[in-house]
CSV table of C-alpha atoms in Angstrom, one decimal:
chain,number,residue,atom,x,y,z
T,120,VAL,CA,-13.7,21.3,-10.0
T,121,SER,CA,-14.9,19.8,-6.6
T,122,ILE,CA,-12.5,18.7,-4.0
T,123,GLY,CA,-13.0,16.2,-1.1
T,124,ILE,CA,-10.0,16.6,1.7
T,125,THR,CA,-9.1,14.4,4.7
T,126,MET,CA,-6.5,14.9,7.1
T,127,VAL,CA,-3.6,12.4,8.1
T,128,PRO,CA,-3.7,11.5,10.9
T,129,HIS,CA,-7.0,13.3,12.5
T,130,ASP,CA,-9.1,11.3,10.2
T,131,SER,CA,-7.4,8.1,9.9
T,132,GLU,CA,-3.5,6.6,8.8
T,133,ASP,CA,-5.0,3.7,6.6
T,134,VAL,CA,-4.4,4.5,2.8
T,135,GLY,CA,-7.9,3.0,2.0
T,136,THR,CA,-10.1,4.9,4.6
T,137,LEU,CA,-8.5,8.1,3.9
T,138,MET,CA,-9.2,7.3,0.2
T,139,LYS,CA,-12.9,6.7,1.1
T,140,PHE,CA,-13.1,9.7,3.3
T,141,ALA,CA,-11.9,12.2,0.7
T,142,ASP,CA,-14.5,10.4,-2.0
T,143,LEU,CA,-17.2,10.7,0.4
T,144,ALA,CA,-15.9,14.8,1.0
T,145,MET,CA,-16.0,15.3,-2.6
T,146,TYR,CA,-19.4,14.0,-3.0
T,147,ARG,CA,-20.5,16.6,-0.6
T,148,ALA,CA,-18.8,19.4,-2.6
T,149,LYS,CA,-20.8,18.0,-5.4
T,150,GLU,CA,-23.9,18.3,-3.4
T,151,MET,CA,-23.2,22.2,-2.6
T,152,GLY,CA,-23.0,22.8,-6.1
T,153,ARG,CA,-19.7,21.9,-7.4
T,154,ASN,CA,-16.6,24.1,-7.7
T,155,ASN,CA,-15.8,24.0,-4.3
T,156,TYR,CA,-14.0,22.0,-1.5
T,157,GLN,CA,-15.1,20.1,1.8
T,158,PHE,CA,-13.7,18.7,4.7
T,159,PHE,CA,-14.2,15.0,5.7
T,160,THR,CA,-16.3,14.9,8.7
T,161,PRO,CA,-17.4,12.1,10.4
T,162,ALA,CA,-21.2,13.0,9.9
T,163,MET,CA,-20.4,12.1,6.3
T,164,ASN,CA,-19.4,8.8,7.3
T,165,ILE,CA,-22.9,8.3,8.9
T,166,LYS,CA,-24.8,9.7,6.0
T,167,ALA,CA,-22.9,7.2,3.7
T,168,ALA,CA,-23.8,4.5,5.8
T,169,ARG,CA,-27.2,5.2,5.9
T,170,ARG,CA,-27.3,5.7,2.2
T,171,MET,CA,-25.8,2.3,1.6
T,172,LEU,CA,-28.2,0.4,4.1
T,173,GLN,CA,-31.5,2.6,2.2
T,174,GLN,CA,-29.8,1.7,-1.0
T,175,GLU,CA,-29.9,-2.5,0.1
T,176,GLU,CA,-33.5,-1.6,1.4
T,177,LEU,CA,-34.6,-0.5,-2.2
T,178,ALA,CA,-32.8,-3.5,-3.9
T,179,THR,CA,-34.6,-5.8,-1.6
T,180,ALA,CA,-38.1,-4.0,-1.8
T,181,LEU,CA,-37.7,-4.4,-5.8
T,182,GLN,CA,-37.0,-8.4,-5.2
T,183,GLU,CA,-40.1,-8.5,-3.0
T,184,ASP,CA,-42.5,-6.2,-5.0
T,185,ARG,CA,-43.2,-3.7,-2.2
T,186,PHE,CA,-43.9,-0.6,-4.3
T,187,VAL,CA,-47.4,0.5,-5.1
T,188,LEU,CA,-49.3,3.1,-6.9
T,189,HIS,CA,-51.7,5.7,-5.2
T,190,TYR,CA,-53.8,8.0,-7.8
T,191,GLN,CA,-54.4,11.7,-8.0
T,192,PRO,CA,-57.5,12.6,-9.9
T,193,LYS,CA,-57.1,15.2,-12.8
T,194,VAL,CA,-60.1,17.6,-13.5
T,195,ASP,CA,-61.5,19.4,-15.8
T,196,LEU,CA,-62.2,22.7,-15.0
T,197,ASN,CA,-65.1,23.4,-17.2
T,198,THR,CA,-66.9,20.0,-16.4
T,199,GLN,CA,-65.5,19.6,-13.0
T,200,LYS,CA,-65.6,15.6,-14.0
T,201,VAL,CA,-62.4,13.4,-13.8
T,202,ILE,CA,-60.5,12.7,-16.8
T,203,GLY,CA,-57.6,11.4,-15.7
T,204,VAL,CA,-55.3,10.4,-12.8
T,205,GLU,CA,-51.6,10.8,-12.2
T,206,ALA,CA,-49.7,7.7,-10.4
T,207,PHE,CA,-47.9,8.3,-7.0
T,208,LEU,CA,-45.3,5.6,-6.0
T,209,ARG,CA,-45.4,4.6,-3.0
T,210,TRP,CA,-43.0,1.9,-0.9
T,211,HIS,CA,-44.6,-0.5,1.6
T,212,HIS,CA,-41.6,-0.5,4.3
T,213,PRO,CA,-42.0,-2.9,6.7
T,214,GLU,CA,-41.0,-0.6,9.5
T,215,LYS,CA,-41.8,2.7,8.3
T,216,GLY,CA,-45.0,2.1,6.8
T,217,VAL,CA,-46.1,3.5,3.5
T,218,VAL,CA,-42.8,6.1,2.3
T,219,PRO,CA,-43.6,8.5,-0.5
T,220,ALA,CA,-41.4,9.1,-3.4
T,221,GLN,CA,-39.9,12.2,-2.2
T,222,GLN,CA,-38.0,10.4,0.4
T,223,PHE,CA,-36.3,7.6,-2.0
T,224,ILE,CA,-36.7,8.6,-5.6
T,225,ASN,CA,-33.8,10.6,-5.6
T,226,LEU,CA,-31.6,7.8,-4.1
T,227,ALA,CA,-33.2,5.1,-6.8
T,228,ASP,CA,-32.5,7.3,-9.6
T,229,GLU,CA,-28.7,7.9,-8.4
T,230,THR,CA,-28.2,4.4,-8.4
T,231,GLY,CA,-29.7,3.4,-11.4
T,232,LEU,CA,-32.2,1.3,-9.3
T,233,ILE,CA,-34.8,3.6,-11.2
T,234,ILE,CA,-34.8,1.7,-14.3
T,235,ARG,CA,-36.1,-1.6,-12.7
T,236,LEU,CA,-38.5,0.4,-10.5
T,237,GLY,CA,-39.6,2.5,-13.3
T,238,GLU,CA,-40.8,-0.5,-15.3
T,239,GLN,CA,-42.2,-2.1,-12.3
T,240,ALA,CA,-44.5,0.9,-11.8
T,241,PHE,CA,-45.3,1.7,-15.4
T,242,ARG,CA,-46.7,-2.1,-15.8
T,243,GLN,CA,-48.5,-1.5,-12.8
T,244,ALA,CA,-50.2,1.6,-14.0
T,245,CYS,CA,-51.0,-0.1,-17.4
T,246,ILE,CA,-52.9,-2.5,-15.4
T,247,GLN,CA,-54.3,0.0,-13.4
T,248,VAL,CA,-56.3,1.7,-16.6
T,249,GLN,CA,-57.5,-1.9,-17.8
T,250,ALA,CA,-59.0,-2.3,-13.8
T,251,LEU,CA,-60.8,1.1,-14.3
T,252,GLU,CA,-62.1,0.3,-17.7
T,253,ARG,CA,-63.5,-3.1,-15.9
T,254,ALA,CA,-64.9,-0.9,-13.3
T,255,GLY,CA,-66.8,1.5,-16.0
T,256,PHE,CA,-64.6,4.3,-16.6
T,257,GLU,CA,-63.3,3.7,-20.3
T,258,SER,CA,-62.2,7.1,-21.0
T,259,LEU,CA,-60.0,8.1,-17.9
T,260,LYS,CA,-56.1,8.7,-18.5
T,261,MET,CA,-53.1,7.3,-16.8
T,262,ALA,CA,-50.3,10.0,-16.4
T,263,ILE,CA,-46.9,8.5,-15.4
T,264,ASN,CA,-43.6,10.2,-14.1
T,265,PHE,CA,-40.4,9.3,-15.6
T,266,SER,CA,-36.8,10.8,-14.5
T,267,VAL,CA,-34.4,12.4,-17.2
T,268,ARG,CA,-32.3,9.2,-16.4
T,269,GLN,CA,-35.0,6.8,-17.2
T,270,ILE,CA,-36.2,9.0,-20.6
T,271,THR,CA,-32.2,9.0,-21.6
T,272,ASP,CA,-31.8,5.5,-21.1
T,273,THR,CA,-31.3,3.5,-24.3
T,274,GLY,CA,-34.2,0.9,-23.7
T,275,PHE,CA,-36.7,3.4,-22.9
T,276,LEU,CA,-38.5,3.4,-26.1
T,277,ASP,CA,-38.5,-0.4,-26.3
T,278,LEU,CA,-39.9,-0.6,-22.4
T,279,ILE,CA,-42.7,1.8,-23.5
T,280,ARG,CA,-43.5,-0.1,-26.7
T,281,ARG,CA,-43.3,-3.6,-24.7
T,282,VAL,CA,-45.3,-3.0,-21.9
T,283,ILE,CA,-48.1,-1.4,-23.8
T,284,THR,CA,-47.9,-4.5,-26.1
T,285,GLU,CA,-47.6,-6.9,-22.9
T,286,THR,CA,-50.5,-5.4,-21.2
T,287,GLY,CA,-52.8,-4.8,-23.8
T,288,VAL,CA,-53.7,-1.2,-22.9
T,289,ALA,CA,-54.5,1.5,-25.2
T,290,ALA,CA,-51.7,3.7,-26.0
T,291,ASP,CA,-53.9,6.7,-25.7
T,292,ARG,CA,-55.1,6.0,-22.3
T,293,ILE,CA,-51.6,6.8,-21.5
T,294,GLU,CA,-50.0,10.0,-20.6
T,295,LEU,CA,-45.7,10.1,-20.1
T,296,GLU,CA,-44.9,12.9,-17.9
T,297,LEU,CA,-41.4,14.2,-18.9
T,298,PRO,CA,-39.5,16.5,-16.4
T,299,ALA,CA,-38.8,20.1,-17.8
T,300,GLU,CA,-34.9,19.8,-17.5
T,301,LEU,CA,-35.3,17.1,-20.3
T,302,LEU,CA,-35.3,20.0,-22.6
T,303,ASN,CA,-31.7,20.8,-22.0
T,304,GLU,CA,-30.7,17.6,-23.2
T,305,ASP,CA,-29.4,16.6,-26.9
T,306,PRO,CA,-32.2,18.4,-28.9
T,307,ARG,CA,-31.8,15.8,-32.1
T,308,MET,CA,-31.5,13.1,-29.7
T,309,LEU,CA,-34.4,14.1,-27.4
T,310,ARG,CA,-36.9,15.2,-30.9
T,311,GLU,CA,-36.2,11.6,-32.4
T,312,LEU,CA,-37.3,9.9,-29.2
T,313,LEU,CA,-40.2,12.1,-28.5
T,314,VAL,CA,-41.4,11.6,-32.4
T,315,ALA,CA,-41.0,7.7,-31.6
T,316,LEU,CA,-43.2,8.3,-28.6
T,317,ASN,CA,-45.6,10.3,-30.3
T,318,ASP,CA,-45.8,8.0,-32.9
T,319,LEU,CA,-47.5,4.9,-30.6
T,320,GLY,CA,-50.0,7.2,-29.7
T,321,VAL,CA,-49.0,8.2,-26.3
T,322,CYS,CA,-49.9,11.6,-24.8
T,323,LEU,CA,-46.4,13.9,-24.0
T,324,ILE,CA,-46.8,16.3,-20.7
T,325,LEU,CA,-44.0,18.2,-20.1
T,326,ASP,CA,-44.2,18.4,-16.3
T,327,ASP,CA,-43.2,21.3,-13.6
T,328,PHE,CA,-42.4,23.7,-16.7
T,329,GLY,CA,-41.5,27.3,-14.9
T,330,LYS,CA,-39.2,25.3,-12.3
T,331,GLY,CA,-35.5,25.5,-13.3
T,332,SER,CA,-34.5,26.8,-16.7
T,333,CYS,CA,-35.5,25.4,-20.2
T,334,SER,CA,-35.2,25.9,-23.6
T,335,LEU,CA,-38.2,27.3,-25.5
T,336,VAL,CA,-36.8,26.6,-28.8
T,337,ALA,CA,-37.0,23.2,-27.9
T,338,LEU,CA,-40.6,23.3,-26.3
T,339,GLN,CA,-41.4,25.1,-29.9
T,340,GLN,CA,-40.2,22.0,-32.0
T,341,LEU,CA,-41.0,19.1,-29.9
T,342,PRO,CA,-44.2,17.1,-30.3
T,343,LEU,CA,-45.4,17.6,-27.2
T,344,ASP,CA,-49.3,17.8,-26.1
T,345,VAL,CA,-49.9,19.4,-22.4
T,346,ILE,CA,-47.9,21.6,-20.5
T,347,LYS,CA,-47.9,21.4,-16.5
T,348,ILE,CA,-47.4,24.5,-14.8
T,349,ASP,CA,-45.2,23.9,-11.8
T,350,HIS,CA,-46.8,23.8,-8.4
T,351,GLY,CA,-44.3,26.2,-6.7
T,352,PHE,CA,-46.1,29.3,-8.3
T,353,ILE,CA,-49.8,27.8,-7.8
T,354,ARG,CA,-49.0,27.7,-4.4
T,355,ASP,CA,-48.9,31.7,-4.0
T,356,ILE,CA,-51.7,32.4,-6.2
T,357,PRO,CA,-53.7,34.8,-6.0
T,358,TYR,CA,-51.9,37.0,-3.6
T,359,ASN,CA,-48.2,36.8,-5.2
T,360,VAL,CA,-48.4,39.3,-8.0
T,361,SER,CA,-45.4,37.4,-9.7
T,362,ALA,CA,-46.5,34.2,-9.1
T,363,THR,CA,-50.0,35.1,-11.1
T,364,ASP,CA,-48.2,36.9,-13.6
T,365,VAL,CA,-46.1,33.7,-14.5
T,366,ALA,CA,-48.8,31.4,-14.4
T,367,SER,CA,-50.9,33.5,-16.7
T,368,ALA,CA,-47.9,33.8,-19.0
T,369,VAL,CA,-47.3,30.3,-19.1
T,370,ILE,CA,-51.1,29.7,-19.8
T,371,ALA,CA,-51.2,32.1,-22.7
T,372,LEU,CA,-48.0,30.7,-24.2
T,373,ALA,CA,-49.3,27.3,-24.1
T,374,HIS,CA,-52.3,28.4,-26.0
T,375,LYS,CA,-50.2,30.0,-28.6
T,376,LEU,CA,-48.2,26.9,-29.0
T,377,HIS,CA,-51.9,24.9,-29.2
T,378,LEU,CA,-50.6,22.9,-25.7
T,379,THR,CA,-53.3,22.0,-23.1
T,380,VAL,CA,-52.2,23.4,-19.8
T,381,VAL,CA,-52.3,21.6,-16.2
T,382,ALA,CA,-52.0,23.4,-12.7
T,383,GLU,CA,-50.8,20.8,-10.1
T,384,GLY,CA,-50.9,21.5,-6.4
T,385,VAL,CA,-54.2,23.5,-6.4
T,386,GLU,CA,-55.3,23.7,-2.6
T,387,THR,CA,-57.8,26.6,-2.5
T,388,VAL,CA,-60.7,27.6,-4.2
T,389,GLN,CA,-59.1,31.3,-4.8
T,390,GLN,CA,-56.5,29.4,-6.8
T,391,LEU,CA,-59.2,27.6,-8.7
T,392,ALA,CA,-61.4,30.7,-9.7
T,393,PHE,CA,-58.0,32.3,-10.8
T,394,LEU,CA,-56.9,29.4,-13.0
T,395,LYS,CA,-60.4,29.1,-14.4
T,396,SER,CA,-60.6,33.0,-15.2
T,397,ALA,CA,-57.2,32.9,-16.9
T,398,GLY,CA,-58.0,29.9,-19.3
T,399,CYS,CA,-56.5,26.7,-17.7
T,400,ALA,CA,-58.1,23.6,-19.2
T,401,GLN,CA,-57.3,21.4,-16.2
T,402,SER,CA,-56.2,20.9,-12.6
T,403,GLN,CA,-55.2,18.3,-9.6
T,404,GLY,CA,-54.6,19.0,-6.4
T,405,ASN,CA,-55.7,18.2,-2.8
T,406,LEU,CA,-58.4,20.5,-3.3
T,407,PHE,CA,-60.0,17.9,-5.1
T,408,SER,CA,-58.5,14.6,-3.8
T,409,TYR,CA,-55.5,13.6,-2.0
T,410,PRO,CA,-53.7,10.7,-3.9
T,411,LEU,CA,-55.7,8.0,-3.2
T,412,ASP,CA,-54.8,4.1,-3.1
T,413,GLU,CA,-57.0,1.6,-5.7
T,414,ASP,CA,-60.1,0.6,-3.9
T,415,ALA,CA,-60.5,4.3,-2.5
T,416,LEU,CA,-60.0,5.9,-6.3
T,417,ILE,CA,-63.2,3.5,-7.5
T,418,GLY,CA,-64.9,4.9,-4.6
T,419,PHE,CA,-64.2,8.7,-5.4
T,420,LEU,CA,-65.1,7.9,-9.4
T,421,ILE,CA,-68.4,6.8,-8.4
T,422,ARG,CA,-69.0,9.8,-6.0
T,423,GLN,CA,-68.0,12.4,-8.3
T,424,TYR,CA,-70.7,11.8,-10.9
T,425,GLU,CA,-73.4,12.0,-8.0
T,426,LYS,CA,-72.6,15.7,-7.2
T,427,PRO,CA,-69.7,18.7,-8.3
T,428,LEU,CA,-66.4,18.3,-7.1
T,429,ILE,CA,-66.0,21.9,-5.6
T,430,SER,CA,-70.0,23.4,-5.0
């Protein structure tokens, strides 16, 4: 139980205002992990006002098409060649400039705006695949992230089908990154959805594996293609024994399940050397490149054919 408490007459004497304050305190209790109580404070009202303002700004940005994608290259560790990119959402805010997704994506998810935003981003990513083809990069794959709320939405499968059809992109060029917590959803529903997506020809990636809890039984039974090791484990390699042991175990498990392994968040040559020795097939991170806009990505791809990414 999560309980929000407001005090009369200290906070207010108006019934409607008191109910609003109690509601804000209850949501704060939920944010604190549920099963607790919180008293209303004026700071909660300020936070709620800021949240409402940002929600309105997000809705306006959607209407004005202010969201763009940047792309981080994904590298084959054996050839050191770029084999694909991951799309990252950015908000071109009129006052704040370029805002990264982590500053607004949770609010978009909680308010339901993520459904429209996700369709817009997915369509943009599919169009970018065709732009890469015209530039001579016909084999690169495009990875796009989706939240649990997006994936469990009743229209998700139709969205993927429709956008692929309307943009004319080849389905096997698309990689859908699914959060690891998705494995905790209804297994029957999840399997039916992923089988349908698999039948379309898209690649299914389980993102952030090792973060939080997930069902290994579901991992075994679902038609996944790739496992992505959470960057939290990569960050402490090779100096943290526990992190290196977990990364090695995930790579070994993936091999047993005939899944490709991608390590994200690679920033040092020491991390890269460990991952190669452990049998990790693919990697991405700032060691190779930060996320790039469309023009910078094309330039990066041209240069990577001229010299090794890591010498």
